[in-house]
Amino acid sequence: MKLENMGKVLDEIREGGRFRKVQDLRMVTASKGVRRDGSECIVFNSNDYLGMTHEQEVQEAARDAVRWGTGSGGARLTSGAVFELSDLEKELASFKHAEDAVIFNTGYMTNLGVLYALGGKDDIIFSDALNHASIVDGCRISRARTVIYPHSDMAALEELLKNTPVSGQRFIVTDGVFSMDGDIAPVPDLIRLKEKYNACLIVDDAHGVGVIGETGRGSAEHFHVSGIDIQVGTLSKALGAEGGYAAASREICDYLRNVSRPFIFSTSISAVTGMTALAALRLLEREPERFVGRLMENTRYMKEKLAEAGIPVEPSDTPIIPIILSEEEKTLAYASRCIEEGILLSAIRPPTVPAGTSRIRLTVTAAHTKEELDRAVAVMKAHFPLP
Ligand SMILES: *Cc1c(COP(=O)(O)O)cnc(C)c1O
């Protein structure tokens, strides 16, 4: 990018109505935000699915952790460690029924770190067309060739596996829960294919953990299967902290700790962040019904009320609720109306989703009260559909 051309590009972004600004918002509960001018909104685009960020026990763990230092001061391989980060890795591994786990600084960096470290020049990564940007970028920085398969299309994937010669390793990588549609990857079929073609299966459960499976363990539990080689996850969504992890065999985890540059060359997450995630994980394991059960109940309630209000909700098994309005302008206008009335939801449009599928996307959390859900439905109904 030539700096003298930057202004022009920004103008084009503005003219296309796609100029974005960060939200200046403070969450006063896990579901309610306050702006600088004092106005309030109910938040329907947070990934804090279980409301862990505002759980008393989790906040106390964060407060307590600060005595081990505010920042970690170094990478994990040097000085950047507290006992609890190793404990967290052990407990994440056991939660995901894996031998071991490695923590990275974010979920985004986890995908970069895994795909960079594992994708060698003779290897091929088969990647779902709707995978998260961090997987796309991980494929880019790996030295492997990337083959994109049509979204969750197992017949097409099998054809590609069959017809693409490879001298190195085959990888299949997919989101567990897809963030834009809230649909779930066909994990049992992926396991069958990875076995048949001797591939390594990587499933990113960033939107799966805390959300699907009876006790919130993600897509393997949802389908009652085992056999995912690497389960990627984040600490920043349902676990209310920041960071990411890969849960896998001891050998893969040792390999990542020794070879993955995002792990080796970045300062570790802090004690505060790690102990926040650990407290949230323990709370979830102790009381799954209170969190996952409540999330499922709120999701069911919201979808039912929206449907009753005449708003066409796309079916999904997750708290991600897309409402397809197709046209970009209509979607933006509708979202603005709702936001003006204190319901913060997202308008998703190209290039995030294909042209003609612009949509409202809202996520329900376990923290929303019935009153908040009812209020959102009332506002959404009052403006739907726009002329
Ligand atoms: C959010 C998300 C990530 C990134 O996780 P962060 O911890 O926010 O960096 C990675 N993969 C998927 C599928 C996600 O939805």
Coordinates of C-alpha atoms and ligand atoms in Angstrom, one line a residue:
M1 CA 0.0 0.0 0.0
K2 CA 1.5 3.3 -1.1
L3 CA 0.8 5.8 1.7
E4 CA -0.3 8.4 -0.8
N5 CA -3.1 6.0 -2.0
M6 CA -4.4 5.3 1.4
G7 CA -6.8 8.2 1.6
K8 CA -8.4 7.1 -1.7
V9 CA -8.9 3.6 -0.5
L10 CA -10.5 4.9 2.7
D11 CA -12.8 7.1 0.7
E12 CA -13.9 4.1 -1.3
I13 CA -14.6 2.2 1.9
R14 CA -16.6 5.1 3.2
E15 CA -18.5 5.5 -0.1
G16 CA -19.4 1.8 0.0
G17 CA -20.8 2.3 3.5
R18 CA -18.2 -0.1 4.9
F19 CA -16.1 2.2 7.0
R20 CA -15.8 0.7 10.5
K21 CA -15.1 2.1 13.9
V22 CA -14.4 0.4 17.1
Q23 CA -17.3 0.3 19.6
D24 CA -16.7 2.6 22.5
L25 CA -18.6 0.4 24.9
R26 CA -18.2 -0.9 28.4
M27 CA -19.9 -4.1 29.6
V28 CA -21.5 -3.5 32.9
T29 CA -23.0 -7.0 33.0
A30 CA -22.3 -9.9 30.7
S31 CA -25.3 -8.8 28.6
K32 CA -25.5 -5.0 29.1
G33 CA -23.2 -2.3 27.7
V34 CA -22.9 1.4 28.5
R35 CA -21.6 3.9 26.0
R36 CA -19.5 6.9 27.0
D37 CA -22.5 9.2 26.7
G38 CA -24.3 7.1 29.3
S39 CA -26.7 5.4 26.9
E40 CA -27.3 1.7 27.5
C41 CA -27.7 -1.2 25.2
I42 CA -28.4 -4.9 25.4
V43 CA -25.6 -6.7 23.7
F44 CA -26.4 -9.5 21.1
N45 CA -23.1 -9.8 19.4
S46 CA -20.8 -10.9 22.2
N47 CA -19.1 -14.3 22.2
D48 CA -19.3 -14.4 26.0
Y49 CA -21.7 -17.2 25.6
L50 CA -21.8 -18.3 29.3
G51 CA -21.5 -14.8 30.9
M52 CA -18.2 -16.0 32.5
T53 CA -16.7 -12.5 32.2
H54 CA -19.0 -11.3 35.0
E55 CA -19.2 -14.4 37.2
Q56 CA -18.2 -13.5 40.7
E57 CA -16.0 -16.5 41.2
V58 CA -14.2 -15.9 37.9
Q59 CA -13.7 -12.2 38.7
E60 CA -12.3 -13.1 42.2
A61 CA -9.8 -15.5 40.6
A62 CA -8.7 -12.7 38.3
R63 CA -8.2 -10.3 41.3
D64 CA -6.4 -12.9 43.2
A65 CA -4.0 -13.7 40.3
V66 CA -2.6 -10.2 40.1
R67 CA -0.3 -10.9 43.0
W68 CA 1.8 -13.1 40.6
G69 CA 2.4 -10.1 38.5
T70 CA 0.4 -8.0 36.1
G71 CA 2.2 -9.2 32.9
S72 CA 4.0 -12.5 32.5
G73 CA 7.3 -10.9 31.5
G74 CA 8.4 -13.5 29.0
A75 CA 7.6 -16.4 26.7
R76 CA 6.5 -19.7 28.2
L77 CA 9.9 -21.3 27.3
T78 CA 11.8 -18.7 29.3
S79 CA 10.3 -17.0 32.3
G80 CA 6.7 -16.4 31.4
A81 CA 5.0 -19.0 33.5
V82 CA 2.8 -19.5 36.6
F83 CA 1.9 -22.9 37.9
E84 CA -1.7 -22.3 36.9
L85 CA -0.9 -22.0 33.2
S86 CA 0.4 -25.6 33.3
D87 CA -2.6 -26.6 35.3
L88 CA -4.8 -24.9 32.8
E89 CA -3.2 -26.9 30.0
K90 CA -3.7 -30.2 31.9
E91 CA -7.3 -29.4 32.7
L92 CA -8.1 -28.3 29.1
A93 CA -6.6 -31.5 27.9
S94 CA -8.7 -33.6 30.2
F95 CA -11.8 -31.5 29.4
K96 CA -11.2 -32.2 25.7
H97 CA -10.3 -35.9 26.3
A98 CA -6.8 -35.3 24.9
E99 CA -3.4 -36.2 26.3
D100 CA -2.1 -32.7 26.4
A101 CA -2.8 -29.1 25.4
V102 CA -0.7 -26.0 24.5
I103 CA -1.8 -22.5 25.3
F104 CA -1.3 -19.7 22.7
N105 CA -2.0 -16.0 23.2
T106 CA -5.2 -15.9 21.2
G107 CA -7.3 -18.3 19.2
Y108 CA -6.2 -16.6 16.1
M109 CA -2.5 -17.2 17.0
T110 CA -3.4 -20.9 17.8
N111 CA -4.4 -21.5 14.2
L112 CA -1.4 -19.7 12.8
G113 CA 0.8 -21.6 15.2
V114 CA -0.6 -25.0 14.5
L115 CA -0.8 -24.7 10.7
Y116 CA 2.5 -23.0 10.5
A117 CA 4.3 -25.6 12.5
L118 CA 2.6 -28.7 10.9
G119 CA 2.1 -27.6 7.3
G120 CA 5.3 -28.5 5.5
K121 CA 6.1 -28.1 1.9
D122 CA 5.1 -31.6 0.8
D123 CA 1.8 -31.5 2.7
I124 CA -1.7 -30.5 1.7
I125 CA -4.3 -28.8 3.9
F126 CA -7.9 -29.4 2.9
S127 CA -9.8 -26.4 4.3
D128 CA -13.6 -25.8 4.4
A129 CA -14.6 -22.8 2.3
L130 CA -16.3 -21.1 5.3
N131 CA -13.4 -21.5 7.7
H132 CA -12.5 -18.6 10.1
A133 CA -10.0 -16.0 8.9
S134 CA -7.4 -17.3 11.3
I135 CA -7.5 -20.7 9.6
V136 CA -7.3 -19.1 6.2
D137 CA -4.3 -17.1 7.4
G138 CA -2.7 -20.1 9.0
C139 CA -3.0 -21.9 5.6
R140 CA -1.3 -18.9 4.0
I141 CA 1.7 -18.9 6.3
S142 CA 2.2 -22.6 6.3
R143 CA 4.3 -24.0 3.5
A144 CA 1.7 -26.6 2.6
R145 CA -0.5 -26.4 -0.5
T146 CA -4.1 -25.5 0.5
V147 CA -7.1 -27.0 -1.2
I148 CA -10.5 -25.4 -0.4
Y149 CA -13.5 -27.8 -0.3
P150 CA -17.1 -26.6 -0.6
H151 CA -18.7 -25.9 2.7
S152 CA -19.3 -29.1 4.7
D153 CA -19.6 -31.0 1.4
M154 CA -18.3 -34.5 2.3
A155 CA -18.7 -35.9 -1.2
A156 CA -16.7 -33.1 -2.7
L157 CA -14.0 -33.4 0.0
E158 CA -13.7 -37.1 -0.6
E159 CA -13.2 -36.5 -4.3
L160 CA -10.5 -34.0 -3.6
L161 CA -8.8 -36.3 -1.1
K162 CA -8.9 -39.1 -3.7
N163 CA -7.7 -37.1 -6.6
T164 CA -5.0 -34.9 -5.1
P165 CA -1.7 -36.8 -4.9
V166 CA 0.4 -35.9 -1.9
S167 CA 3.8 -37.1 -0.9
G168 CA 3.6 -35.6 2.6
Q169 CA 0.8 -35.4 5.2
R170 CA -2.8 -34.6 4.5
F171 CA -4.6 -32.3 6.9
I172 CA -8.3 -31.6 7.0
V173 CA -9.2 -28.4 8.9
T174 CA -12.6 -27.1 9.8
D175 CA -14.5 -24.9 12.2
G176 CA -16.5 -27.0 14.6
V177 CA -19.3 -24.4 14.7
F178 CA -19.3 -22.0 11.8
S179 CA -19.4 -18.4 13.1
M180 CA -21.7 -16.8 10.5
D181 CA -24.4 -19.4 10.1
G182 CA -24.1 -21.2 13.4
D183 CA -24.1 -24.6 11.7
I184 CA -22.0 -27.5 12.9
A185 CA -19.4 -29.4 10.9
P186 CA -20.2 -33.0 10.1
V187 CA -17.5 -34.3 12.4
P188 CA -18.4 -38.0 12.3
D189 CA -18.0 -38.0 8.4
L190 CA -14.8 -36.0 8.7
I191 CA -13.4 -38.7 11.1
R192 CA -14.4 -41.4 8.6
L193 CA -12.7 -39.6 5.8
K194 CA -9.6 -38.8 7.8
E195 CA -9.2 -42.4 8.7
K196 CA -9.8 -43.6 5.2
Y197 CA -7.3 -41.2 3.7
N198 CA -4.8 -41.2 6.6
A199 CA -5.3 -37.5 7.2
C200 CA -4.8 -35.4 10.4
L201 CA -8.1 -33.8 11.4
I202 CA -8.1 -30.3 13.0
V203 CA -11.3 -29.0 14.4
D204 CA -11.5 -25.4 15.7
D205 CA -14.2 -25.3 18.4
A206 CA -13.9 -21.6 19.2
H207 CA -17.7 -21.3 19.0
G208 CA -18.3 -24.9 20.1
V209 CA -16.8 -25.1 23.6
G210 CA -19.3 -24.1 26.3
V211 CA -22.0 -24.1 23.6
I212 CA -22.5 -27.6 22.2
G213 CA -22.4 -31.0 23.8
E214 CA -24.3 -31.7 26.9
T215 CA -21.5 -30.5 29.1
G216 CA -20.1 -27.9 26.7
R217 CA -17.1 -29.8 25.5
G218 CA -17.7 -29.0 21.9
S219 CA -18.2 -30.9 18.7
A220 CA -16.8 -34.3 19.7
E221 CA -19.2 -34.4 22.6
H222 CA -22.1 -33.1 20.5
F223 CA -21.7 -36.1 18.2
H224 CA -20.4 -38.5 20.8
V225 CA -17.3 -39.3 18.8
S226 CA -13.6 -39.3 19.4
G227 CA -10.8 -39.2 16.8
I228 CA -10.2 -35.5 16.2
D229 CA -6.4 -35.2 16.1
I230 CA -6.1 -31.6 17.1
Q231 CA -8.9 -29.7 18.9
V232 CA -8.3 -26.0 18.7
G233 CA -10.1 -23.7 21.0
T234 CA -10.2 -20.2 22.4
L235 CA -10.2 -18.9 26.0
S236 CA -11.8 -15.7 24.9
K237 CA -15.3 -16.8 24.1
A238 CA -17.2 -19.1 26.5
L239 CA -14.3 -19.1 28.9
G240 CA -14.4 -15.4 29.5
A241 CA -10.7 -14.7 29.3
E242 CA -8.2 -14.4 26.4
G243 CA -5.9 -16.8 24.7
G244 CA -6.3 -20.0 22.7
Y245 CA -5.2 -23.6 22.9
A246 CA -4.6 -26.8 20.9
A247 CA -5.5 -30.1 22.6
A248 CA -3.9 -33.1 21.0
S249 CA -1.5 -36.0 21.6
R250 CA 1.5 -35.5 23.9
E251 CA 3.8 -35.7 20.8
I252 CA 1.9 -33.1 18.8
C253 CA 1.9 -30.7 21.8
D254 CA 5.6 -31.2 22.4
Y255 CA 6.2 -30.6 18.7
L256 CA 4.2 -27.3 18.9
R257 CA 6.2 -26.2 21.9
N258 CA 9.4 -26.8 20.1
V259 CA 8.6 -25.7 16.6
S260 CA 5.7 -23.3 16.5
R261 CA 7.0 -19.7 16.3
P262 CA 3.8 -18.0 17.6
F263 CA 4.3 -20.1 20.8
I264 CA 8.0 -19.7 21.0
F265 CA 8.4 -16.0 20.2
S266 CA 5.5 -14.3 22.0
T267 CA 5.2 -13.3 25.6
S268 CA 2.8 -15.7 27.5
I269 CA -0.7 -14.7 28.5
S270 CA -0.6 -13.3 32.1
A271 CA -1.4 -15.0 35.3
V272 CA -4.6 -12.9 35.5
T273 CA -5.8 -14.1 32.1
G274 CA -4.8 -17.7 32.6
M275 CA -6.3 -17.9 36.1
T276 CA -9.5 -16.3 34.8
A277 CA -9.8 -19.0 32.2
L278 CA -9.0 -21.7 34.7
A279 CA -11.7 -20.5 37.1
A280 CA -14.2 -20.4 34.3
L281 CA -13.3 -23.9 33.1
R282 CA -13.6 -25.3 36.6
L283 CA -17.0 -23.5 37.1
L284 CA -18.2 -24.9 33.8
E285 CA -17.1 -28.4 34.6
R286 CA -18.7 -28.2 38.1
E287 CA -22.0 -26.7 37.0
P288 CA -22.7 -27.5 33.3
E289 CA -26.4 -27.3 33.7
R290 CA -26.3 -23.8 35.1
F291 CA -24.3 -22.6 32.1
V292 CA -24.8 -24.8 29.1
G293 CA -28.4 -25.7 30.1
R294 CA -29.3 -22.0 30.5
L295 CA -27.7 -21.1 27.2
M296 CA -29.7 -23.8 25.4
E297 CA -32.9 -22.6 27.2
N298 CA -32.3 -19.0 26.3
T299 CA -31.5 -20.0 22.7
R300 CA -34.7 -22.0 22.4
Y301 CA -36.7 -19.2 23.9
M302 CA -35.3 -16.5 21.7
K303 CA -35.8 -18.5 18.5
E304 CA -39.3 -19.3 19.4
K305 CA -40.2 -15.7 20.2
L306 CA -38.6 -14.4 17.0
A307 CA -40.5 -16.9 15.0
E308 CA -43.8 -15.9 16.8
A309 CA -43.0 -12.3 15.9
G310 CA -42.8 -13.3 12.2
I311 CA -39.1 -12.9 11.9
P312 CA -37.7 -15.7 9.7
V313 CA -35.0 -17.3 11.8
E314 CA -32.6 -19.7 10.0
P315 CA -32.5 -23.1 11.7
S316 CA -29.3 -23.8 13.7
D317 CA -28.4 -25.9 16.7
T318 CA -26.4 -23.1 18.3
P319 CA -27.0 -19.7 19.8
I320 CA -25.8 -18.0 16.7
I321 CA -28.9 -16.7 15.0
P322 CA -28.7 -15.4 11.4
I323 CA -31.6 -13.5 9.9
I324 CA -31.0 -13.2 6.2
L325 CA -32.2 -10.0 4.7
S326 CA -30.2 -10.4 1.5
E327 CA -29.7 -6.8 0.5
E328 CA -26.8 -4.9 2.1
E329 CA -28.6 -1.6 2.5
K330 CA -31.7 -3.1 4.0
T331 CA -29.6 -5.1 6.5
L332 CA -27.7 -2.0 7.5
A333 CA -30.8 0.1 7.9
Y334 CA -32.5 -2.5 10.0
A335 CA -29.5 -3.0 12.2
S336 CA -29.2 0.8 12.7
R337 CA -32.9 1.0 13.8
C338 CA -32.4 -1.8 16.4
I339 CA -29.1 -0.3 17.6
E340 CA -30.8 3.1 18.0
E341 CA -33.3 1.5 20.3
G342 CA -30.7 -0.1 22.4
I343 CA -30.4 -3.6 20.9
L344 CA -26.8 -4.1 19.8
L345 CA -26.6 -6.7 17.0
S346 CA -24.5 -7.1 13.9
A347 CA -25.1 -6.4 10.2
I348 CA -23.0 -8.9 8.3
R349 CA -22.3 -8.2 4.7
P350 CA -19.8 -8.7 1.9
P351 CA -17.0 -9.4 2.0
T352 CA -17.6 -11.3 5.2
V353 CA -20.5 -13.2 3.6
P354 CA -21.3 -13.7 -0.1
A355 CA -23.1 -10.9 -2.0
G356 CA -26.9 -11.3 -1.7
T357 CA -26.7 -13.0 1.7
S358 CA -26.4 -10.0 3.9
R359 CA -27.8 -10.7 7.3
I360 CA -28.5 -9.7 10.8
R361 CA -26.5 -11.9 13.2
L362 CA -27.3 -12.2 16.8
T363 CA -26.0 -14.4 19.5
V364 CA -27.8 -15.3 22.7
T365 CA -25.9 -15.9 25.9
A366 CA -26.7 -17.6 29.2
A367 CA -26.5 -14.2 30.8
H368 CA -29.4 -12.7 29.0
T369 CA -32.5 -12.3 31.2
K370 CA -36.0 -13.2 29.8
E371 CA -36.8 -9.4 30.0
E372 CA -33.8 -8.6 27.9
L373 CA -34.8 -11.2 25.3
D374 CA -38.4 -10.0 25.3
R375 CA -37.2 -6.4 24.9
A376 CA -35.0 -7.4 21.9
V377 CA -37.9 -9.3 20.2
A378 CA -40.2 -6.3 20.7
V379 CA -37.8 -3.9 19.1
M380 CA -36.9 -6.3 16.3
K381 CA -40.6 -6.9 15.6
A382 CA -41.5 -3.2 15.5
H383 CA -39.1 -2.6 12.7
F384 CA -39.5 -5.8 10.7
P385 CA -39.6 -6.0 7.8
L386 CA -38.4 -2.7 6.6
P387 CA -40.2 -1.2 3.6
Ligands
LIG1 C1 -13.1 -16.3 17.3 C2 -12.4 -17.3 16.6 C3 -11.1 -17.5 16.6 C4 -10.2 -16.5 17.2 O1 -10.1 -16.6 18.6 P1 -9.6 -15.4 19.4 O2 -9.3 -16.0 20.7 O3 -10.6 -14.4 19.5 O4 -8.4 -14.9 18.7 C5 -10.5 -18.6 15.9 N1 -11.3 -19.5 15.3 C6 -12.6 -19.3 15.2 C7 -13.4 -20.4 14.5 C8 -13.2 -18.3 15.9 O5 -14.6 -18.1 15.8

